[in-house]
Structures are given as C-alpha cells and as structure tokens.
C-alpha cells in the first residue's frame, strides 16, 4: 500500500461553516436575518435525521430555521397553498421541500413553481438547466456540490483528468458529472447497464461512486493511486457504510473519502451557504 490520503469532510465542513457564521454576523448587523424554511409531510426517519443535522448547523451558524411539518395524508391543495405562502413571503430566503413526498402530492408542480432564487437544493428546471449548460449562477444539488468542494479543498487537479462517475441520478450522478466537465475533466458516466464496470472504472484518475449499493466498489474497480469519492450512505447491519468497500479500496486508492465522515458531512454546510447566496440573489440589501 502506498501513502494514503484520507479526504475528511470535517475539515471542509468547518471551513464552510466558519465562512457562513462570519457572513451571517455581518448580515445581522445590517438587520438581515437569513431564513430557511423546511417543509415536509410524514415522519420518514431519514428525513427527520437530515432535518436534525440541518437544525444543528443553523443553530451554530446563526441562520434562522422554520420547520413546517404536515400530516402524511395532507391533500395536495393544502400543501401547495402552504408552499405558495412560503414561496411568496419576502422574509424567507431559502426553501427545501423534503423528498420523498407522499404520493398524492405532485413533486413536479413544486419544482415548476419554486422561485429559482429560493431553490437552494436545485429542484427548479431553471437551476437544473444552469448546472447542465455550465452557465452557473444558480444553485446546484448540494451533494454534487459537496463532492466538488472536497476535491477543491484537497487541491485535486481536474483539468484533463479521466473521471468516472458511477450513478446517473438527477441529485448526484448527472449534476456532478456536469460540474466536473465544467472543470475540464474528461467524464464517463456509468449506470446499471454499463458493461464491464470494473474495467471502465479502472480508467479513472478520479472515481465518484454514487450508486447506492453498500460496499460495492472494491480494489478491482480502482486504478493504483486514484482519488476515490464515496457518495454512498447505506445502512448495513446497523452501521452506515458507503458504496465503496473502504478496507479493500485503500489497497489501491491514493486518496479516499471515509463514510461516515466524508461527503455527507459537507452537504449541510453547502446547503446553508446556499441560503446566504439566496439572500444575495434576492437583493435583500
Ligand atoms: P439512485 O437515485 O438510486 O441512483 C443510483 C444510480 O446508480 C442509478 O443511476 C443506477 O443506474 C446506478 N446503479 C445502481 N446499481 C448499479 C450497479 N450495480 N452498477 C452501476 N450503476 C448502478 O441513488 P442516488 O440518490 O443518486 O444516491 C446514490 C448514493 O448516494 C446512495 O447511497 C445515497 O444514499 C447516497 N446519497 C448521499 C448523499 C450525501 O449527502 N452524501 C446525498 C444523496 C444521496 P440506473 O440509472 O441504470 O438505474
């Protein structure tokens, strides 16, 4: 095994959170209280866990958080009316509508209606188009942006590098591939129908695993010395594990994110930083 560099999310998250706290203090001195609303229906455990981590980060950075929880059987009209009130309220800067929503609520309607300047987790087609066209200026999905933040923090060169992204979801795989492309990497996107995945993955200087399969990626998928970014968060035998079999992958990887303690730690910081970006876009001062 060569020298292995652990790409800890904690360092990246601390830097982002320090920047947020500083900016929030300045905004508050000017009478602006950055405000985030989280709306959700039902009591999904993963949703509640994510909300509690956002709440902790809001408390530590000084961002105001309003939580709007509804019954899982709420009808679409009532939910949409509540959503519209938040969407139109000028004192609200950022909105997250937690998914999955119950089946009677049409997620597409919310994505169409959310004001792009409040859409801090990138569900609006306008923000998605900005990520995919590479023009920027909107919001990117927070997990995809967290991957980019980790690569930037640890000075991983992207220009001209071969990157393989495993997974093509709209929240992780596709947007992160576009963001890497914008940084002039040569990007291959893999999915469940990709032939001979280990062989394709072994071409990568940088391998991004976002497939949602616990410990799936082992040393056979990794070129010697490659940078491995594990986006996966999976529960296995009451433990949280990534999509990468860390103990095996370290025999080949040059740099690797741990799970837990990697990408997931950065996501909340990126989300809250987007609330401040929203304040700017809404020209609150
Ligand atoms: P998803 O919507 O289920 O998408 C999974 C993708 O992986 C699909 O494109 C699928 O291909 C592909 N895939 C599945 N099995 C595969 C295989 N055997 N070989 C190659 N490709 C395969 O998942 P997601 O929402 O993108 O999430 C991916 C992982 O990231 C999950 O573990 C999730 O928990 C985690 N995650 C983490 C964060 C964070 O903050 N760190 C945030 C969100 C998600 P097809 O398109 O062909 O079906």
CSV table of C-alpha atoms and ligand atoms in Angstrom, one decimal:
chain,number,residue,atom,x,y,z
A,1,UNK,CA,0.0,0.0,0.0
A,2,UNK,CA,1.3,3.5,-0.9
A,3,UNK,CA,0.7,6.6,1.1
A,4,UNK,CA,-3.0,7.1,1.5
A,5,UNK,CA,-4.6,10.5,2.0
A,6,UNK,CA,-7.9,10.5,3.8
A,7,UNK,CA,-10.2,13.2,2.4
A,8,UNK,CA,-12.1,14.1,5.6
A,9,UNK,CA,-15.3,16.0,5.2
A,10,UNK,CA,-14.9,17.6,8.7
A,11,UNK,CA,-12.1,19.9,7.6
A,12,UNK,CA,-14.1,21.1,4.5
A,13,UNK,CA,-17.3,21.5,6.5
A,14,UNK,CA,-15.5,23.5,9.3
A,15,UNK,CA,-14.1,25.9,6.7
A,16,UNK,CA,-17.5,26.4,5.1
A,17,UNK,CA,-19.3,26.8,8.4
A,18,UNK,CA,-16.8,29.4,9.6
A,19,UNK,CA,-17.4,31.4,6.5
A,20,UNK,CA,-21.1,31.2,6.9
A,21,UNK,CA,-21.0,32.3,10.6
A,22,UNK,CA,-18.9,35.3,9.7
A,23,UNK,CA,-21.3,36.3,6.8
A,24,UNK,CA,-24.4,35.8,9.0
A,25,UNK,CA,-23.0,38.1,11.6
A,26,UNK,CA,-22.4,40.8,9.0
A,27,UNK,CA,-25.9,40.4,7.6
A,28,UNK,CA,-27.4,40.6,11.1
A,29,UNK,CA,-25.6,43.8,11.8
A,30,UNK,CA,-27.4,45.2,8.7
A,31,UNK,CA,-30.7,43.9,10.0
A,32,UNK,CA,-31.0,40.9,7.7
A,33,UNK,CA,-31.8,37.5,9.2
A,34,UNK,CA,-31.1,34.8,6.6
A,35,UNK,CA,-34.1,32.5,6.9
A,36,UNK,CA,-34.6,28.9,5.7
A,37,UNK,CA,-37.9,27.0,5.6
A,38,UNK,CA,-38.0,23.2,5.5
A,39,UNK,CA,-41.3,21.7,4.5
A,40,UNK,CA,-42.1,18.0,4.7
A,41,UNK,CA,-45.0,15.6,5.2
A,42,UNK,CA,-45.0,12.5,7.3
A,43,UNK,CA,-42.3,11.2,9.7
A,44,UNK,CA,-39.7,9.4,7.4
A,45,UNK,CA,-36.7,8.5,9.6
A,46,UNK,CA,-34.0,9.6,7.1
A,47,UNK,CA,-35.8,12.9,6.5
A,48,UNK,CA,-36.0,13.6,10.3
A,49,UNK,CA,-32.3,12.7,10.7
A,50,UNK,CA,-31.3,15.1,7.9
A,51,UNK,CA,-33.5,17.9,9.3
A,52,UNK,CA,-32.0,17.5,12.7
A,53,UNK,CA,-28.5,17.9,11.2
A,54,UNK,CA,-29.6,21.0,9.3
A,55,UNK,CA,-31.1,22.4,12.6
A,56,UNK,CA,-27.9,21.9,14.5
A,57,UNK,CA,-25.9,23.6,11.7
A,58,UNK,CA,-28.5,26.5,11.7
A,59,UNK,CA,-28.1,27.0,15.4
A,60,UNK,CA,-24.3,27.0,15.2
A,61,UNK,CA,-24.1,29.4,12.2
A,62,UNK,CA,-27.0,31.8,13.2
A,63,UNK,CA,-29.3,31.0,10.3
A,64,UNK,CA,-33.0,31.2,11.2
A,65,UNK,CA,-34.8,27.9,10.5
A,66,UNK,CA,-38.6,27.5,10.2
A,67,UNK,CA,-39.8,23.9,10.2
A,68,UNK,CA,-43.2,23.2,8.6
A,69,UNK,CA,-44.3,19.6,9.1
A,70,UNK,CA,-47.6,18.2,7.8
A,71,UNK,CA,-49.5,15.0,8.1
A,72,UNK,CA,-48.6,12.4,5.6
A,73,UNK,CA,-52.2,12.4,4.4
A,74,UNK,CA,-52.3,16.2,3.7
A,75,UNK,CA,-54.1,16.9,0.5
A,76,UNK,CA,-52.3,18.4,-2.5
A,77,UNK,CA,-54.2,21.7,-2.5
A,78,UNK,CA,-53.5,22.4,1.2
A,79,UNK,CA,-49.8,21.5,0.8
A,80,UNK,CA,-49.5,23.6,-2.3
A,81,UNK,CA,-51.2,26.6,-0.6
A,82,UNK,CA,-48.8,26.4,2.3
A,83,UNK,CA,-45.9,26.1,-0.2
A,84,UNK,CA,-47.1,29.2,-2.1
A,85,UNK,CA,-47.3,31.2,1.1
A,86,UNK,CA,-43.6,30.5,1.8
A,87,UNK,CA,-42.6,30.9,-1.8
A,88,UNK,CA,-44.1,34.4,-1.9
A,89,UNK,CA,-43.0,35.5,1.5
A,90,UNK,CA,-40.2,38.0,1.1
A,91,UNK,CA,-38.7,37.3,4.5
A,92,UNK,CA,-38.0,33.7,3.5
A,93,UNK,CA,-34.7,33.3,1.6
A,94,UNK,CA,-34.4,29.5,1.0
A,95,UNK,CA,-36.9,26.7,0.8
A,96,UNK,CA,-36.3,22.9,1.0
A,97,UNK,CA,-39.2,20.6,0.3
A,98,UNK,CA,-38.0,17.3,1.7
A,99,UNK,CA,-38.5,14.2,-0.5
A,100,UNK,CA,-40.0,11.7,-0.7
A,101,UNK,CA,-43.3,13.5,-0.6
A,102,UNK,CA,-46.5,11.4,-0.1
A,103,UNK,CA,-47.8,10.1,-3.5
A,104,UNK,CA,-50.9,12.5,-3.5
A,105,UNK,CA,-48.5,15.5,-3.8
A,106,UNK,CA,-47.1,16.1,-7.2
A,107,UNK,CA,-43.3,16.9,-6.8
A,108,UNK,CA,-43.2,18.2,-10.3
A,109,UNK,CA,-45.6,21.0,-9.5
A,110,UNK,CA,-43.5,22.2,-6.7
A,111,UNK,CA,-40.3,22.1,-8.8
A,112,UNK,CA,-42.1,24.2,-11.5
A,113,UNK,CA,-43.4,26.7,-9.0
A,114,UNK,CA,-40.5,27.2,-6.7
A,115,UNK,CA,-38.8,30.6,-7.2
A,116,UNK,CA,-35.4,29.8,-8.7
A,117,UNK,CA,-33.8,32.3,-6.3
A,118,UNK,CA,-35.1,30.4,-3.3
A,119,UNK,CA,-34.5,26.9,-4.7
A,120,UNK,CA,-31.4,26.2,-2.6
A,121,UNK,CA,-31.4,22.4,-3.3
A,122,UNK,CA,-31.8,22.7,-7.1
A,123,UNK,CA,-35.2,21.2,-8.0
A,124,UNK,CA,-36.4,24.0,-10.3
A,125,UNK,CA,-35.8,23.2,-14.0
A,126,UNK,CA,-34.2,26.7,-14.3
A,127,UNK,CA,-31.5,25.9,-11.8
A,128,UNK,CA,-31.0,22.4,-13.3
A,129,UNK,CA,-30.5,23.9,-16.7
A,130,UNK,CA,-27.9,26.3,-15.3
A,131,UNK,CA,-25.9,23.3,-14.0
A,132,UNK,CA,-26.3,21.3,-17.2
A,133,UNK,CA,-25.4,24.1,-19.5
A,134,UNK,CA,-22.5,25.1,-17.4
A,135,UNK,CA,-23.5,28.8,-17.2
A,136,UNK,CA,-23.8,28.6,-13.4
A,137,UNK,CA,-25.3,31.5,-11.4
A,138,UNK,CA,-28.0,29.4,-9.8
A,139,UNK,CA,-27.9,26.6,-7.3
A,140,UNK,CA,-26.5,23.1,-7.8
A,141,UNK,CA,-27.8,20.0,-6.0
A,142,UNK,CA,-26.0,20.1,-2.6
A,143,UNK,CA,-24.5,16.6,-2.6
A,144,UNK,CA,-23.0,17.1,-6.1
A,145,UNK,CA,-21.6,20.5,-4.9
A,146,UNK,CA,-20.1,18.8,-1.8
A,147,UNK,CA,-18.1,16.4,-4.0
A,148,UNK,CA,-16.7,19.4,-5.8
A,149,UNK,CA,-15.9,21.2,-2.5
A,150,UNK,CA,-14.0,18.2,-1.3
A,151,UNK,CA,-11.9,18.0,-4.5
A,152,UNK,CA,-11.2,21.7,-4.3
A,153,UNK,CA,-10.3,21.7,-0.6
A,154,UNK,CA,-7.8,18.9,-1.1
A,155,UNK,CA,-6.4,20.6,-4.3
A,156,UNK,CA,-7.3,17.6,-6.6
A,157,UNK,CA,-6.4,18.7,-10.2
A,158,UNK,CA,-9.4,18.1,-12.5
A,159,UNK,CA,-8.3,19.6,-15.8
A,160,UNK,CA,-7.7,16.8,-18.3
A,161,UNK,CA,-8.2,14.1,-15.8
A,162,UNK,CA,-10.2,11.0,-16.5
A,163,UNK,CA,-13.2,10.9,-14.2
A,164,UNK,CA,-15.7,8.0,-13.9
A,165,UNK,CA,-19.0,8.7,-12.2
A,166,UNK,CA,-21.0,5.7,-11.2
A,167,UNK,CA,-24.6,6.6,-11.0
A,168,UNK,CA,-26.8,8.9,-13.1
A,169,UNK,CA,-29.4,10.2,-10.7
A,170,UNK,CA,-30.6,13.8,-11.0
A,171,UNK,CA,-29.4,14.6,-7.4
A,172,UNK,CA,-25.9,13.2,-7.6
A,173,UNK,CA,-24.5,11.4,-10.7
A,174,UNK,CA,-25.6,13.6,-13.5
A,175,UNK,CA,-25.1,17.0,-11.9
A,176,UNK,CA,-21.7,16.1,-10.5
A,177,UNK,CA,-20.6,14.8,-14.0
A,178,UNK,CA,-21.6,18.2,-15.5
A,179,UNK,CA,-19.8,20.1,-12.8
A,180,UNK,CA,-16.6,18.0,-13.3
A,181,UNK,CA,-17.0,18.6,-17.1
A,182,UNK,CA,-17.1,22.3,-16.5
A,183,UNK,CA,-13.8,22.0,-14.7
A,184,UNK,CA,-12.4,20.4,-17.9
A,185,UNK,CA,-12.2,16.8,-16.7
A,186,UNK,CA,-13.0,14.0,-19.2
A,187,UNK,CA,-16.1,12.4,-17.7
A,188,UNK,CA,-17.6,9.0,-18.2
A,189,UNK,CA,-21.0,8.3,-16.6
A,190,UNK,CA,-21.8,4.7,-15.7
A,191,UNK,CA,-25.0,3.1,-14.6
A,192,UNK,CA,-26.6,-0.3,-14.0
A,193,UNK,CA,-26.4,-1.2,-17.7
A,194,UNK,CA,-22.8,-0.4,-18.1
A,195,UNK,CA,-20.8,-3.3,-19.5
A,196,UNK,CA,-17.7,-4.4,-17.6
A,197,UNK,CA,-17.9,-1.7,-14.9
A,198,UNK,CA,-14.6,-2.6,-13.2
A,199,UNK,CA,-12.7,-2.2,-16.4
A,200,UNK,CA,-14.3,1.2,-17.1
A,201,UNK,CA,-13.8,2.3,-13.5
A,202,UNK,CA,-10.1,1.4,-13.6
A,203,UNK,CA,-9.5,4.0,-16.2
A,204,UNK,CA,-10.4,6.7,-13.7
A,205,UNK,CA,-7.9,9.1,-12.1
A,206,UNK,CA,-10.9,10.2,-10.1
A,207,UNK,CA,-13.7,7.7,-9.3
A,208,UNK,CA,-17.0,9.0,-7.9
A,209,UNK,CA,-19.2,6.3,-6.5
A,210,UNK,CA,-22.9,7.2,-6.3
A,211,UNK,CA,-24.8,4.0,-6.9
A,212,UNK,CA,-26.4,3.3,-3.6
A,213,UNK,CA,-25.0,-0.3,-3.2
A,214,UNK,CA,-23.2,-0.9,0.1
A,215,UNK,CA,-19.5,-1.8,-0.2
A,216,UNK,CA,-19.9,-2.5,-3.9
A,217,UNK,CA,-16.7,-0.8,-5.2
A,218,UNK,CA,-13.6,-2.8,-4.2
A,219,UNK,CA,-10.0,-2.7,-5.3
A,220,UNK,CA,-10.9,-4.3,-8.6
A,221,UNK,CA,-12.6,-1.0,-9.7
A,222,UNK,CA,-9.7,1.2,-8.7
A,223,UNK,CA,-6.6,2.3,-10.6
A,224,UNK,CA,-3.5,2.4,-8.4
A,225,UNK,CA,-3.3,5.9,-6.8
A,226,UNK,CA,-6.7,7.0,-7.9
A,227,UNK,CA,-8.8,9.5,-6.0
A,228,UNK,CA,-12.0,7.8,-4.7
A,229,UNK,CA,-15.0,9.9,-3.7
A,230,UNK,CA,-17.7,7.8,-2.0
A,231,UNK,CA,-21.1,9.5,-2.0
A,232,UNK,CA,-23.0,6.4,-0.8
A,233,UNK,CA,-24.8,6.4,2.5
A,234,UNK,CA,-26.2,2.9,3.2
A,235,UNK,CA,-27.4,1.1,6.3
A,236,UNK,CA,-25.8,-2.4,6.6
A,237,UNK,CA,-26.1,-4.4,9.8
A,238,UNK,CA,-27.0,-1.3,11.8
A,239,UNK,CA,-24.0,0.6,10.5
A,240,UNK,CA,-23.6,3.3,8.0
A,241,UNK,CA,-21.4,2.3,5.1
A,242,UNK,CA,-20.6,3.8,1.7
A,243,UNK,CA,-20.8,2.4,-1.8
A,244,UNK,CA,-17.0,1.7,-1.6
A,245,UNK,CA,-15.6,-1.1,0.5
A,246,UNK,CA,-13.2,1.2,2.3
A,247,UNK,CA,-11.0,-1.5,3.8
A,248,UNK,CA,-10.4,-3.2,0.5
A,249,UNK,CA,-10.2,0.1,-1.6
A,250,UNK,CA,-7.4,1.5,0.5
A,251,UNK,CA,-5.1,-1.1,-1.1
A,252,UNK,CA,-5.4,0.8,-4.4
A,253,UNK,CA,-6.6,4.3,-3.8
A,254,UNK,CA,-4.3,7.3,-3.3
A,255,UNK,CA,-6.9,9.5,-1.8
A,256,UNK,CA,-10.3,8.4,-0.4
A,257,UNK,CA,-13.3,9.8,1.4
A,258,UNK,CA,-14.4,7.9,4.5
A,259,UNK,CA,-18.1,7.0,5.2
A,260,UNK,CA,-19.3,8.3,7.5
A,261,UNK,CA,-17.2,11.5,7.7
A,262,UNK,CA,-16.8,12.3,4.1
A,263,UNK,CA,-19.2,13.8,1.5
A,264,UNK,CA,-22.2,13.6,3.9
A,265,UNK,CA,-20.6,16.0,6.4
A,266,UNK,CA,-20.1,18.7,3.8
A,267,UNK,CA,-23.7,18.7,2.4
A,268,UNK,CA,-25.3,20.6,5.3
A,269,UNK,CA,-22.7,23.4,5.0
A,270,UNK,CA,-23.2,23.7,1.3
A,271,UNK,CA,-27.0,23.9,1.8
A,272,UNK,CA,-26.7,26.7,4.4
A,273,UNK,CA,-24.1,28.6,2.3
A,274,UNK,CA,-26.8,28.5,-0.4
A,275,UNK,CA,-29.2,30.3,1.9
A,276,UNK,CA,-26.7,33.2,2.0
A,277,UNK,CA,-26.4,33.0,-1.8
A,278,UNK,CA,-30.2,33.3,-1.9
A,279,UNK,CA,-30.1,36.4,0.3
A,280,UNK,CA,-27.7,37.9,-2.4
A,281,UNK,CA,-29.8,36.8,-5.3
A,282,UNK,CA,-32.9,38.3,-3.7
A,283,UNK,CA,-31.0,41.6,-3.2
A,284,UNK,CA,-32.1,41.8,0.4
A,285,UNK,CA,-29.7,44.7,0.9
B,1,LIG,P1,-30.3,6.5,-7.0
B,1,LIG,O1,-31.3,7.5,-7.4
B,1,LIG,O2,-30.8,5.2,-6.6
B,1,LIG,O3,-29.4,6.2,-8.3
B,1,LIG,C1,-28.4,5.2,-8.3
B,1,LIG,C2,-27.7,5.2,-9.6
B,1,LIG,O4,-26.7,4.2,-9.5
B,1,LIG,C3,-28.6,4.9,-10.8
B,1,LIG,O5,-28.2,5.7,-11.9
B,1,LIG,C4,-28.3,3.4,-11.1
B,1,LIG,O6,-28.3,3.1,-12.5
B,1,LIG,C5,-26.9,3.3,-10.7
B,1,LIG,N1,-26.6,1.9,-10.2
B,1,LIG,C6,-27.3,1.1,-9.4
B,1,LIG,N2,-26.7,-0.1,-9.3
B,1,LIG,C7,-25.7,-0.1,-10.1
B,1,LIG,C8,-24.7,-1.0,-10.4
B,1,LIG,N3,-24.7,-2.3,-9.9
B,1,LIG,N4,-23.7,-0.7,-11.3
B,1,LIG,C9,-23.7,0.5,-11.9
B,1,LIG,N5,-24.6,1.5,-11.6
B,1,LIG,C10,-25.6,1.2,-10.7
B,1,LIG,O7,-29.3,7.0,-5.9
B,1,LIG,P2,-28.8,8.5,-5.5
B,1,LIG,O8,-30.0,9.2,-4.9
B,1,LIG,O9,-28.1,9.0,-6.7
B,1,LIG,O10,-27.8,8.1,-4.4
B,1,LIG,C11,-26.7,7.4,-4.6
B,1,LIG,C12,-26.0,7.1,-3.3
B,1,LIG,O11,-25.6,8.4,-2.7
B,1,LIG,C13,-26.9,6.4,-2.2
B,1,LIG,O12,-26.1,5.6,-1.4
B,1,LIG,C14,-27.4,7.6,-1.4
B,1,LIG,O13,-27.8,7.2,-0.1
B,1,LIG,C15,-26.2,8.5,-1.4
B,1,LIG,N6,-26.5,9.9,-1.2
B,1,LIG,C16,-25.7,10.6,-0.3
B,1,LIG,C17,-25.9,11.9,-0.1
B,1,LIG,C18,-24.9,12.6,0.8
B,1,LIG,O14,-25.1,13.7,1.3
B,1,LIG,N7,-23.6,12.1,0.9
B,1,LIG,C19,-27.0,12.6,-0.6
B,1,LIG,C20,-27.8,11.9,-1.5
B,1,LIG,C21,-27.6,10.5,-1.8
B,1,LIG,P3,-29.7,3.1,-13.4
B,1,LIG,O15,-29.9,4.6,-13.7
B,1,LIG,O16,-29.3,2.3,-14.6
B,1,LIG,O17,-30.8,2.5,-12.6
